[in-house]
PDB file of C-alpha atoms in Angstrom:
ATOM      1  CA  UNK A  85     -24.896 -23.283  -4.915  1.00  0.00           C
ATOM      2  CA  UNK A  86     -23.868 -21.023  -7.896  1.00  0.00           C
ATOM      3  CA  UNK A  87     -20.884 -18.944  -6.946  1.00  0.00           C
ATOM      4  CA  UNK A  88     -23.030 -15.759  -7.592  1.00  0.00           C
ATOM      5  CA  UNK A  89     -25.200 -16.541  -4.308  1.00  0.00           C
ATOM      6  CA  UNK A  90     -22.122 -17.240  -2.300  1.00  0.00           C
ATOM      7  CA  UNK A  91     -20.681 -13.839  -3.885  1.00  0.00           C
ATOM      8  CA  UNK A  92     -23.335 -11.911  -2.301  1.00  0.00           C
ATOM      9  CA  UNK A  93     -24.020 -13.952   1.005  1.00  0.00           C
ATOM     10  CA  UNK A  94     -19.781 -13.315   1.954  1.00  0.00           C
ATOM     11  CA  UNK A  95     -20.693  -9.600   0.589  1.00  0.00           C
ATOM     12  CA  UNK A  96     -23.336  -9.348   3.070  1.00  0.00           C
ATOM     13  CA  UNK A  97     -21.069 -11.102   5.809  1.00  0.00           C
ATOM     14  CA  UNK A  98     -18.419  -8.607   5.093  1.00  0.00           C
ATOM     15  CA  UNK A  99     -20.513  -5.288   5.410  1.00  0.00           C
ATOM     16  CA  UNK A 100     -22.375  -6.459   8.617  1.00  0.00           C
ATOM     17  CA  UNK A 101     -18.897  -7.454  10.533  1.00  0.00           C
ATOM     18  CA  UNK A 102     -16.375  -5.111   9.151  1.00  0.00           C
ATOM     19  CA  UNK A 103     -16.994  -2.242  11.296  1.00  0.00           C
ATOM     20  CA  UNK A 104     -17.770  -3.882  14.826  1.00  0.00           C
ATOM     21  CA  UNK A 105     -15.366  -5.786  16.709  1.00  0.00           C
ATOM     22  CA  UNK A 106     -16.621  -9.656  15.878  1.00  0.00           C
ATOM     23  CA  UNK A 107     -14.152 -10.333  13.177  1.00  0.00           C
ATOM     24  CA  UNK A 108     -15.137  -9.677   9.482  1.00  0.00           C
ATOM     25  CA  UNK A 109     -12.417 -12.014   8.299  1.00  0.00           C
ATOM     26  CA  UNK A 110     -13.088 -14.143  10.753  1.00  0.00           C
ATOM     27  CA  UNK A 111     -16.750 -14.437   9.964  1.00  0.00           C
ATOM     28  CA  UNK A 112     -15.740 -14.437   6.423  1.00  0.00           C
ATOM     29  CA  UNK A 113     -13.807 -17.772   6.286  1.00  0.00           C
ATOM     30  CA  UNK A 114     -16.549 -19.834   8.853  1.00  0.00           C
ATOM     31  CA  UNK A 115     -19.089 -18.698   6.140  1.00  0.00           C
ATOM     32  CA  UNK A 116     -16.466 -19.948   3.066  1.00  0.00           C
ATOM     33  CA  UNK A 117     -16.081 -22.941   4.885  1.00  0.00           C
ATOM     34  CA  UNK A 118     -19.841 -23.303   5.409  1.00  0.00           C
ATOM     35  CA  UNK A 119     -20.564 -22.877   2.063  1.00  0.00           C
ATOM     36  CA  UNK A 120     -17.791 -25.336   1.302  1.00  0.00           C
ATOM     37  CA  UNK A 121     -16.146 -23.079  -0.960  1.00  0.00           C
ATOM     38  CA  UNK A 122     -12.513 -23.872  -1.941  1.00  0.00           C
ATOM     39  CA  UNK A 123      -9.100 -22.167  -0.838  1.00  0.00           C
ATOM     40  CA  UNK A 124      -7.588 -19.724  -3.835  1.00  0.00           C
ATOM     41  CA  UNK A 125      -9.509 -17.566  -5.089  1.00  0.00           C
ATOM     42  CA  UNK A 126     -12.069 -17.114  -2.441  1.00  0.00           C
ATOM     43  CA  UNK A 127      -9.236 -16.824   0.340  1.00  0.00           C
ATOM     44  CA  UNK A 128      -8.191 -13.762  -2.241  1.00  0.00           C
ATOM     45  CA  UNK A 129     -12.011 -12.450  -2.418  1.00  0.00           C
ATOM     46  CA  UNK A 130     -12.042 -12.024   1.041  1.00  0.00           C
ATOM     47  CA  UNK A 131      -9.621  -9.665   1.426  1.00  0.00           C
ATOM     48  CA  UNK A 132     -10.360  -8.069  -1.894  1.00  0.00           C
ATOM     49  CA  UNK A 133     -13.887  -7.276  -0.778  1.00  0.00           C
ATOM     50  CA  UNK A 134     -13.395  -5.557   2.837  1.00  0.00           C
ATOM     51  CA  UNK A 135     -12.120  -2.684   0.916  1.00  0.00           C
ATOM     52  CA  UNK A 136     -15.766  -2.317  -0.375  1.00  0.00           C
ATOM     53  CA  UNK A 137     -16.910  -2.122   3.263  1.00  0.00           C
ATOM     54  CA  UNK A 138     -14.607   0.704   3.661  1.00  0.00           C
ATOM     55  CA  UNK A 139     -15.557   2.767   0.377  1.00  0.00           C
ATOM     56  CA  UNK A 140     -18.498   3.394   2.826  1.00  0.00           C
ATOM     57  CA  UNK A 141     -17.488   4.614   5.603  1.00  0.00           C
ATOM     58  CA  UNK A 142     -15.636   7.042   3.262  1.00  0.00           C
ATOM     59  CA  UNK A 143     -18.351   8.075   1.822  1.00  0.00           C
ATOM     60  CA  UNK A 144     -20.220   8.124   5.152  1.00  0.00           C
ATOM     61  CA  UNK A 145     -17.161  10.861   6.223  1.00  0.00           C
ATOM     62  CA  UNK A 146     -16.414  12.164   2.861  1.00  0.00           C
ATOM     63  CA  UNK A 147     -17.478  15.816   4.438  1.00  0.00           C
ATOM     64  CA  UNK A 148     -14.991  15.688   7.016  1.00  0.00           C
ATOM     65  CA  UNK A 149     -12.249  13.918   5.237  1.00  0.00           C
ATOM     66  CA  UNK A 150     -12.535  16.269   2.493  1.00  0.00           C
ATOM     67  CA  UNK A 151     -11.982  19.257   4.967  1.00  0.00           C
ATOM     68  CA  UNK A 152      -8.714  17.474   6.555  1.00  0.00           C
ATOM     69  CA  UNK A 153      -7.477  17.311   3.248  1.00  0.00           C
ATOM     70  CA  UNK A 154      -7.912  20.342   2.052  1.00  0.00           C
ATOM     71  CA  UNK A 155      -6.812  22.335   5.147  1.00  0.00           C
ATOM     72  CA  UNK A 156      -3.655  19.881   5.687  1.00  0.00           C
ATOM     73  CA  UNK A 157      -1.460  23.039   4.531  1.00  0.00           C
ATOM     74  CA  UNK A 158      -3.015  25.663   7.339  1.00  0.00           C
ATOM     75  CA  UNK A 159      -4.390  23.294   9.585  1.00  0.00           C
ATOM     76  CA  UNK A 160      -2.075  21.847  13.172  1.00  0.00           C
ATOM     77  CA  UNK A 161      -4.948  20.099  13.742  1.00  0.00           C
ATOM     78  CA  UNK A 162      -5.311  18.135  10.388  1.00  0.00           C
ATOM     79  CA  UNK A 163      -1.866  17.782  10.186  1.00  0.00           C
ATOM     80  CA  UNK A 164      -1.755  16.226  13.753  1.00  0.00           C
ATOM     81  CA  UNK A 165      -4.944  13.819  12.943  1.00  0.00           C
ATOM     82  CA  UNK A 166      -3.405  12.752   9.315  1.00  0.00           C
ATOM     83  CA  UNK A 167       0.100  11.936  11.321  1.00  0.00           C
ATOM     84  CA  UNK A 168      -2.046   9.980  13.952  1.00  0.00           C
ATOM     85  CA  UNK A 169      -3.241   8.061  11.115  1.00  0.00           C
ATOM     86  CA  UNK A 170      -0.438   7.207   9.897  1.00  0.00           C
ATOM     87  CA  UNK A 171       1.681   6.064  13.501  1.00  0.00           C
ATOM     88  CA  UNK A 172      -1.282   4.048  13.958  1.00  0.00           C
ATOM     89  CA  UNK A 173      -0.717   2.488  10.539  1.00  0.00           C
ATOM     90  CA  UNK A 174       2.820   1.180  10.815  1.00  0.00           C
ATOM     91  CA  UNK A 175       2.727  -1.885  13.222  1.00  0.00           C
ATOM     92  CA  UNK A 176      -0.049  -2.972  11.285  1.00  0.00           C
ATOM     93  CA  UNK A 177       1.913  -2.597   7.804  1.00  0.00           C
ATOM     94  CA  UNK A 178       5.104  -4.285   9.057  1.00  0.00           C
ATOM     95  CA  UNK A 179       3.556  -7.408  10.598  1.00  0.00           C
ATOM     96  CA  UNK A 180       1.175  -7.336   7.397  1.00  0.00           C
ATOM     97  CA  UNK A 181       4.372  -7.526   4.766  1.00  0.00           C
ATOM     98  CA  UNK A 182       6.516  -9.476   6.837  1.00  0.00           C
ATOM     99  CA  UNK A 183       3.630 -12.446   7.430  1.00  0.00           C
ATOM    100  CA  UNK A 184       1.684 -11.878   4.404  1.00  0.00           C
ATOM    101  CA  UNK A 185       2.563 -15.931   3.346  1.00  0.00           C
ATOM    102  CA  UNK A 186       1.924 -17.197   6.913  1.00  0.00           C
ATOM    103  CA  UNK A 187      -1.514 -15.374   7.346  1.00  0.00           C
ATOM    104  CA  UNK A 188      -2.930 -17.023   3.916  1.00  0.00           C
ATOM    105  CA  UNK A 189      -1.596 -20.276   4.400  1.00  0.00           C
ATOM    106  CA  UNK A 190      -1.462 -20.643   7.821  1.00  0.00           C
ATOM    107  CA  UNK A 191      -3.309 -18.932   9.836  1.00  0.00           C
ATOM    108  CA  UNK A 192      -6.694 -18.814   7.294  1.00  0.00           C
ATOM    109  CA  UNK A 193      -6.262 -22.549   7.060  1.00  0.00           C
ATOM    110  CA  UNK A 194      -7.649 -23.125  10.722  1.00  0.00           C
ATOM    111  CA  UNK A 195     -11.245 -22.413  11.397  1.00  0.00           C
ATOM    112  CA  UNK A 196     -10.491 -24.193  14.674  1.00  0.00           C
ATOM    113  CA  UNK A 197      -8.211 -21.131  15.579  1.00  0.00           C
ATOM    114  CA  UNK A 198     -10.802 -18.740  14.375  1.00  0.00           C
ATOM    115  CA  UNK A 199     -13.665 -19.851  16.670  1.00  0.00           C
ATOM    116  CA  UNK A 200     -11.340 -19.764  20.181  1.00  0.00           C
ATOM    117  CA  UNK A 201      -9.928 -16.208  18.865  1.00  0.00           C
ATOM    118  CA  UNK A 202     -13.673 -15.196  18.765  1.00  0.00           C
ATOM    119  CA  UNK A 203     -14.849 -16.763  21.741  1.00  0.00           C
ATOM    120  CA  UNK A 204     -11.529 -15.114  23.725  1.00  0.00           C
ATOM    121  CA  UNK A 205     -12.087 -11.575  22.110  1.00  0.00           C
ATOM    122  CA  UNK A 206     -15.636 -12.123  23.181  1.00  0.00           C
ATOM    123  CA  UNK A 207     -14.556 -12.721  26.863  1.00  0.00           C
ATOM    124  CA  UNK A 208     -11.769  -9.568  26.771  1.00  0.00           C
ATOM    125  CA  UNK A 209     -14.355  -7.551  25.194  1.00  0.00           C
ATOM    126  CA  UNK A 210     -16.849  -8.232  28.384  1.00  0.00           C
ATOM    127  CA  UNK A 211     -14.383  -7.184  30.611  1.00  0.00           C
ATOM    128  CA  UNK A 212     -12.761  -4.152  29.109  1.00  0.00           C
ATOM    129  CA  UNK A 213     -16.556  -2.782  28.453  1.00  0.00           C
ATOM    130  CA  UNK A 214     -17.401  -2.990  32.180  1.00  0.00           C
ATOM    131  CA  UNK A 215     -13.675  -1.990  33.624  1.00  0.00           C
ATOM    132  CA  UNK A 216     -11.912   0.330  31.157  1.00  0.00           C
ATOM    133  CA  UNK A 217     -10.238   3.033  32.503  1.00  0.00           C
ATOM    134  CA  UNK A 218     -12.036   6.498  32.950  1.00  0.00           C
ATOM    135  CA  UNK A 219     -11.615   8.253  29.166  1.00  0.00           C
ATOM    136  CA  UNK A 220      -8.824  10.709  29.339  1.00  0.00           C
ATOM    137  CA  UNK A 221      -9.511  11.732  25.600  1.00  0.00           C
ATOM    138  CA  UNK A 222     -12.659  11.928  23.759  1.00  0.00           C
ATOM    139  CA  UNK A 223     -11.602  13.393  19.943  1.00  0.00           C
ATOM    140  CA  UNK A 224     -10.563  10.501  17.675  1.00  0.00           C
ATOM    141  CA  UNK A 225      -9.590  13.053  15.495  1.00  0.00           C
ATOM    142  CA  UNK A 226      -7.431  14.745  18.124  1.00  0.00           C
ATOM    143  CA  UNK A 227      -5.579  11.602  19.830  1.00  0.00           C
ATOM    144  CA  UNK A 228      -1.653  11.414  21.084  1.00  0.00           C
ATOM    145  CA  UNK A 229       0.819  10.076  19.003  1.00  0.00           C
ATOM    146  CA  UNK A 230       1.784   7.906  22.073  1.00  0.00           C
ATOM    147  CA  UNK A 231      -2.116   6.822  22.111  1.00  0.00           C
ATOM    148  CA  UNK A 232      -2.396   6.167  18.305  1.00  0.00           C
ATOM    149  CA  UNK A 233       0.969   4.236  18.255  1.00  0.00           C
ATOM    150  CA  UNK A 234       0.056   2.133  20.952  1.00  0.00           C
ATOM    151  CA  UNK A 235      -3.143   1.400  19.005  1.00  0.00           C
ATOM    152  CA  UNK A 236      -1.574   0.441  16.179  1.00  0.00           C
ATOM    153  CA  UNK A 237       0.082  -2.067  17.550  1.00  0.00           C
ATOM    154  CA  UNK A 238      -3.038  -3.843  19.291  1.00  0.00           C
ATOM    155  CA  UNK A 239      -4.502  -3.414  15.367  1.00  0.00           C
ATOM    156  CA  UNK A 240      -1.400  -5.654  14.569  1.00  0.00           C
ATOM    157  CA  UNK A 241      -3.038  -8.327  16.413  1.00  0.00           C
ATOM    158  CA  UNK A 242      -5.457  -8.637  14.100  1.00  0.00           C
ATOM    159  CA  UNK A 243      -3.037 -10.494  11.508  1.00  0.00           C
ATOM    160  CA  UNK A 244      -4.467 -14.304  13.665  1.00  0.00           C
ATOM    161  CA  UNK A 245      -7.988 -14.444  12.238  1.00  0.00           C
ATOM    162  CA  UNK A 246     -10.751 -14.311  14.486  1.00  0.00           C
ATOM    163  CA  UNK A 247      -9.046 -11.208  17.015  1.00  0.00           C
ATOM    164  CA  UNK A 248     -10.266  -8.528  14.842  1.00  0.00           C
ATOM    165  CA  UNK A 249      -8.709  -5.380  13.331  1.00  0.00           C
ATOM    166  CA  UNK A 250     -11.670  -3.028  15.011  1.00  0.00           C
ATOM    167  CA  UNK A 251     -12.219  -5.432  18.117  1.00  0.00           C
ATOM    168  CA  UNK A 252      -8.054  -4.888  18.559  1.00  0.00           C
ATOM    169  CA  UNK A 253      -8.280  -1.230  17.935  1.00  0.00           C
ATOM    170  CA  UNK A 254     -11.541  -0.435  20.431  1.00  0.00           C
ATOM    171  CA  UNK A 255      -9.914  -2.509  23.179  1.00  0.00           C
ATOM    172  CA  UNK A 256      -6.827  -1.062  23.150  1.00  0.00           C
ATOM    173  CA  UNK A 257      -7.933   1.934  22.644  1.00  0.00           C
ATOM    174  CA  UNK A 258     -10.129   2.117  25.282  1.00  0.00           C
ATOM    175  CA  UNK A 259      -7.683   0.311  27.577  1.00  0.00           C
ATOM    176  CA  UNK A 260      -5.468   3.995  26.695  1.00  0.00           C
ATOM    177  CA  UNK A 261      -8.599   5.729  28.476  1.00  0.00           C
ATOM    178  CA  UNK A 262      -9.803   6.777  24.790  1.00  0.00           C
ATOM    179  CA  UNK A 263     -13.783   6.683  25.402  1.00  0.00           C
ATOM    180  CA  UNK A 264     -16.191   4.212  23.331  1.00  0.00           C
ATOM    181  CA  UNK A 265     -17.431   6.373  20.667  1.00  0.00           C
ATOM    182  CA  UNK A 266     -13.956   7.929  19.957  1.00  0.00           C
ATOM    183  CA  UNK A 267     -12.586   3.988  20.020  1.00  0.00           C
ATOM    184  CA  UNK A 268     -15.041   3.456  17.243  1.00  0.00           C
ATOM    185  CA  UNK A 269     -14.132   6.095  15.063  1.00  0.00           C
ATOM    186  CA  UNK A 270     -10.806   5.926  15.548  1.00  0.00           C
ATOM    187  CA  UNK A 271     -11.196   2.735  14.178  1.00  0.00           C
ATOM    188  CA  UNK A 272     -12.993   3.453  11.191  1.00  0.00           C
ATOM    189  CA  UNK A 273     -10.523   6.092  10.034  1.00  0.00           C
ATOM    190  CA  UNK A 274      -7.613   3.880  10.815  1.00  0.00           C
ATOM    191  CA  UNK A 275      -9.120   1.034   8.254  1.00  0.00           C
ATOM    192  CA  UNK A 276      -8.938   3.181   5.202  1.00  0.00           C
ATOM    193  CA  UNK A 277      -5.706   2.844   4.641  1.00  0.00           C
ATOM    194  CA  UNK A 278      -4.893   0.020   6.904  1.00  0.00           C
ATOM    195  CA  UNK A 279      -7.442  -1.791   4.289  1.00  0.00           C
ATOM    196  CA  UNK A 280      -6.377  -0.048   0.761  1.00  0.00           C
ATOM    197  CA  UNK A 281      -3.074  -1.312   1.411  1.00  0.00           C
ATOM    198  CA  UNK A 282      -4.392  -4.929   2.147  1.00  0.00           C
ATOM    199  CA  UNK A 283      -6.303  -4.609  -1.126  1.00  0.00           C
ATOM    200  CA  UNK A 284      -3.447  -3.240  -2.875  1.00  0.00           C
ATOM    201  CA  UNK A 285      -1.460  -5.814  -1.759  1.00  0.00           C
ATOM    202  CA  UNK A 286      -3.414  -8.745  -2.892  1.00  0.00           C
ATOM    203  CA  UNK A 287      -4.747  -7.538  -6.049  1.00  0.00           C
ATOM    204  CA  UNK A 288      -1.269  -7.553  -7.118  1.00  0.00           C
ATOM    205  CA  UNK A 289       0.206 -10.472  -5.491  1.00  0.00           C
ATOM    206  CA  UNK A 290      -3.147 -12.734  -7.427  1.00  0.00           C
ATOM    207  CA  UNK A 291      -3.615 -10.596 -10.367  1.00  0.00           C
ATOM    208  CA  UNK A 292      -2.760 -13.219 -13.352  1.00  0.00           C
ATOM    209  CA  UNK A 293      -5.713 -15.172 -11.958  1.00  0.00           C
ATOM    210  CA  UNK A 294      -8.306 -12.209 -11.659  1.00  0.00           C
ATOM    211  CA  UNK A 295     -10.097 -12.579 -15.177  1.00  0.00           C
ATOM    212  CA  UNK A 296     -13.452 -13.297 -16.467  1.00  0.00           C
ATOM    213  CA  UNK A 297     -16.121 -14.776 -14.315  1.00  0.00           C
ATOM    214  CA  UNK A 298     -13.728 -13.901 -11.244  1.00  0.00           C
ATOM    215  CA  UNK A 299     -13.379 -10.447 -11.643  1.00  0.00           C
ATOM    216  CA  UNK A 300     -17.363 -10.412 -12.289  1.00  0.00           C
ATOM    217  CA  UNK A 301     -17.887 -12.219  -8.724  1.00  0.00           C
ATOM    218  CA  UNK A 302     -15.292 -10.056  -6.404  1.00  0.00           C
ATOM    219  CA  UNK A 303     -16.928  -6.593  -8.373  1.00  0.00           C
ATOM    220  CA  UNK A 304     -20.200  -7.926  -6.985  1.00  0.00           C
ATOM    221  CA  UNK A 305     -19.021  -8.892  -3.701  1.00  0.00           C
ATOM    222  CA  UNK A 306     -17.473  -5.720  -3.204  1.00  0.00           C
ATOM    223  CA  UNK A 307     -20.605  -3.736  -4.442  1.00  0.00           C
ATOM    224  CA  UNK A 308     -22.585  -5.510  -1.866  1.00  0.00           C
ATOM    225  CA  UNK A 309     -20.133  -5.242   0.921  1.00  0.00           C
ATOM    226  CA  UNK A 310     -19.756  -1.387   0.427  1.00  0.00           C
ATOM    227  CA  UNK A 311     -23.257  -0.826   0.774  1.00  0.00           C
ATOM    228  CA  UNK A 312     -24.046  -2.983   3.824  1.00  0.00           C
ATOM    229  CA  UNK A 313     -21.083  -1.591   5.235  1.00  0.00           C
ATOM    230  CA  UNK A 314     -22.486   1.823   4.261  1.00  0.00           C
ATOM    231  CA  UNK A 315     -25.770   0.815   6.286  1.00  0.00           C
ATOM    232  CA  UNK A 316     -24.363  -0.244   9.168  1.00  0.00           C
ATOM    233  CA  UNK A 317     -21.585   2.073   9.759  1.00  0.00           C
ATOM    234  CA  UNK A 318     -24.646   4.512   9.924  1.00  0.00           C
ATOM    235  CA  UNK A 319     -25.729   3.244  13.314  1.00  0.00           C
ATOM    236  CA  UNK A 320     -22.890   1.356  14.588  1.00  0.00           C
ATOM    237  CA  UNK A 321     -21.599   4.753  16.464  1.00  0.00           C
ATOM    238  CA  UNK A 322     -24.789   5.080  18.269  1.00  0.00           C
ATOM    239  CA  UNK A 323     -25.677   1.715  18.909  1.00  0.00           C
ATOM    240  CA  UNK A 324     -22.163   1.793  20.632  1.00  0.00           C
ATOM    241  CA  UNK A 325     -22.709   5.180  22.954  1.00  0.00           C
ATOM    242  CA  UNK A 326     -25.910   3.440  24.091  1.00  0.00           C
ATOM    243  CA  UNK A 327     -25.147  -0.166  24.378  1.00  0.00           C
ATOM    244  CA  UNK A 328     -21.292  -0.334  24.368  1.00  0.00           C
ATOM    245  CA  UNK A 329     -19.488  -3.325  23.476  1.00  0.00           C
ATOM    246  CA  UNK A 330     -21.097  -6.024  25.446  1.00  0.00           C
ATOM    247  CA  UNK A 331     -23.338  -7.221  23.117  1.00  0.00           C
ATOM    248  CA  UNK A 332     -20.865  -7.908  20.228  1.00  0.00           C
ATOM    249  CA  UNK A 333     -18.441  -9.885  23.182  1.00  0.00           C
ATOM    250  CA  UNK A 334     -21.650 -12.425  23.799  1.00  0.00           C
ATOM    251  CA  UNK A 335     -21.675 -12.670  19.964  1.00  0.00           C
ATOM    252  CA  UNK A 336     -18.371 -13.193  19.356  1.00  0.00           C
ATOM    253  CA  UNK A 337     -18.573 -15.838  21.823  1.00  0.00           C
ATOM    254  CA  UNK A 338     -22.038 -17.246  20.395  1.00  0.00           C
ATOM    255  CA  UNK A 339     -19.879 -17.904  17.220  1.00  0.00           C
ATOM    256  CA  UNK A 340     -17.115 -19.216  18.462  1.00  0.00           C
ATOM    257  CA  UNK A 341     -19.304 -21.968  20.036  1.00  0.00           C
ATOM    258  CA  UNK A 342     -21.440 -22.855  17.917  1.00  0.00           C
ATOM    259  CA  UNK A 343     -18.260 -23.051  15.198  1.00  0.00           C
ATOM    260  CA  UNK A 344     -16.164 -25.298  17.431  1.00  0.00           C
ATOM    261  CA  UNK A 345     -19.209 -27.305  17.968  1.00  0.00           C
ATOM    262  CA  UNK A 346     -19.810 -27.741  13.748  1.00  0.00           C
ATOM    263  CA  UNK A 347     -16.157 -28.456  13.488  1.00  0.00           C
ATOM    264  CA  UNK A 348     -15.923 -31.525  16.075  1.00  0.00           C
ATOM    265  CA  UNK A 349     -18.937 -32.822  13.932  1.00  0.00           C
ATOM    266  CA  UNK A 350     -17.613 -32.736  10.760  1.00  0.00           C
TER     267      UNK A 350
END
């Protein structure tokens, strides 16, 4: 299969899974090692490419991100959701610098790992849906330091493939009696930079071998990720107020399966 097909197909991957809680990367590296593509580069696409996805939900809350921004001066309540942010951000940042190596080439080595993280995320996401606590707070942009700490550190989680960075944020959020939509969004915001930094990261650590054709495939896997991602973003809020998280936990689950299952065959 010309690289250019599987460019687009782990595009596509990326932009349907980033934003609900089934494991983009996760999903990413069964589908590399479906396609049979090789470690390197494409272990470094994936990464590089989930900042796409999150170019759209930017753009999806450019409006209000703009106004947060520009009323950070005047506003307690920007300031308060920007510093939320940012607590949430720095378990995540610490276990990302201090196990960069071991997450590359370790834990995206084992596909094995990958499909029991899904199908256990699937399980905790079946429960928490039907037994979270009662929401105490329903603002993602309006959450307790305490709250957004303490989700930052289930986000951390997400370093073992397969557990999710938005699955890990939802549940513990939700687990903090934040309620479902507010989860979600919370999430979303909470991947910009959590993401940008991952990207940032990367680009540098593998830049003398992004040239040429390469550059060329990860610019097209990132243009297709960012607008899937766009797309679904777009209903993934409401889906979630009117389904809630059940459906993704059978999914997650689904996967898992059906991965261990290809594995003990091959």
């Amino acid at each position: 299969m010309p690289d250019w097909i599987s460019a687009i197909i782990l595009g596509v991957v990326e932009g349907l899974t980033e934003f609900i809680p089934v494991s983009s990367t996760g999903h990413l590296l069964l589908a590399k090692t479906a396609l049979g593509l090789p470690p390197g580069f494409w272990d470094t696409f994936i990464v590089l490419i989930q900042l796409g996805a999150i170019l759209g939900v930017v753009a999806l809350y450019f409006r209000r991100l703009w106004a947060v921004l520009v009323t950070l001066p005047t506003s307690q309540r920007s300031r308060h959701f920007a510093l939320s942010v940012l607590v949430a951000l720095l378990p995540g940042v610490l276990a990302g610098a201090l196990l960069h190596d071991v997450i590359k080439d370790v834990l995206f080595g084992s596909p094995r790992l990958i499909c029991v993280s899904l199908i256990v995320g699937g399980m905790v996401l079946l429960v928490i849906d039907r037994r979270a606590p009662a929401p105490r707070e329903t603002d993602a942009m309006a959450l307790s330091l305490k709250t957004s700490l303490l989700v930052g550190l289930f986000q951390a989680l997400a370093i073992i493939p397969g557990v999710s960075r938005s699955g890990g944020t939802i549940v513990g959020a939700m687990l903090l009696g934040v309620e479902k939509r507010a989860a979600a969004e919370f999430s979303f915001f909470l991947a910009m930079p959590t993401m940008a930094g991952a990207f940032v990261l990367d680009f540098w650590s593998n830049r003398q071998s992004l040239h040429g054709d390469r550059l060329g495939l990860l610019a097209l896997g990132f243009g297709v990720s960012l607008v899937v991602g766009y797309a679904v973003a777009r209903v993934m809020l409401d889906f979630v107020s009117r389904r809630g998280f059940a459906p993704f936990g059978w999914w997650r689950i689904l996967v898992g399966a059906a991965g261990l299952v290809l594995l003990s065959r091959t």
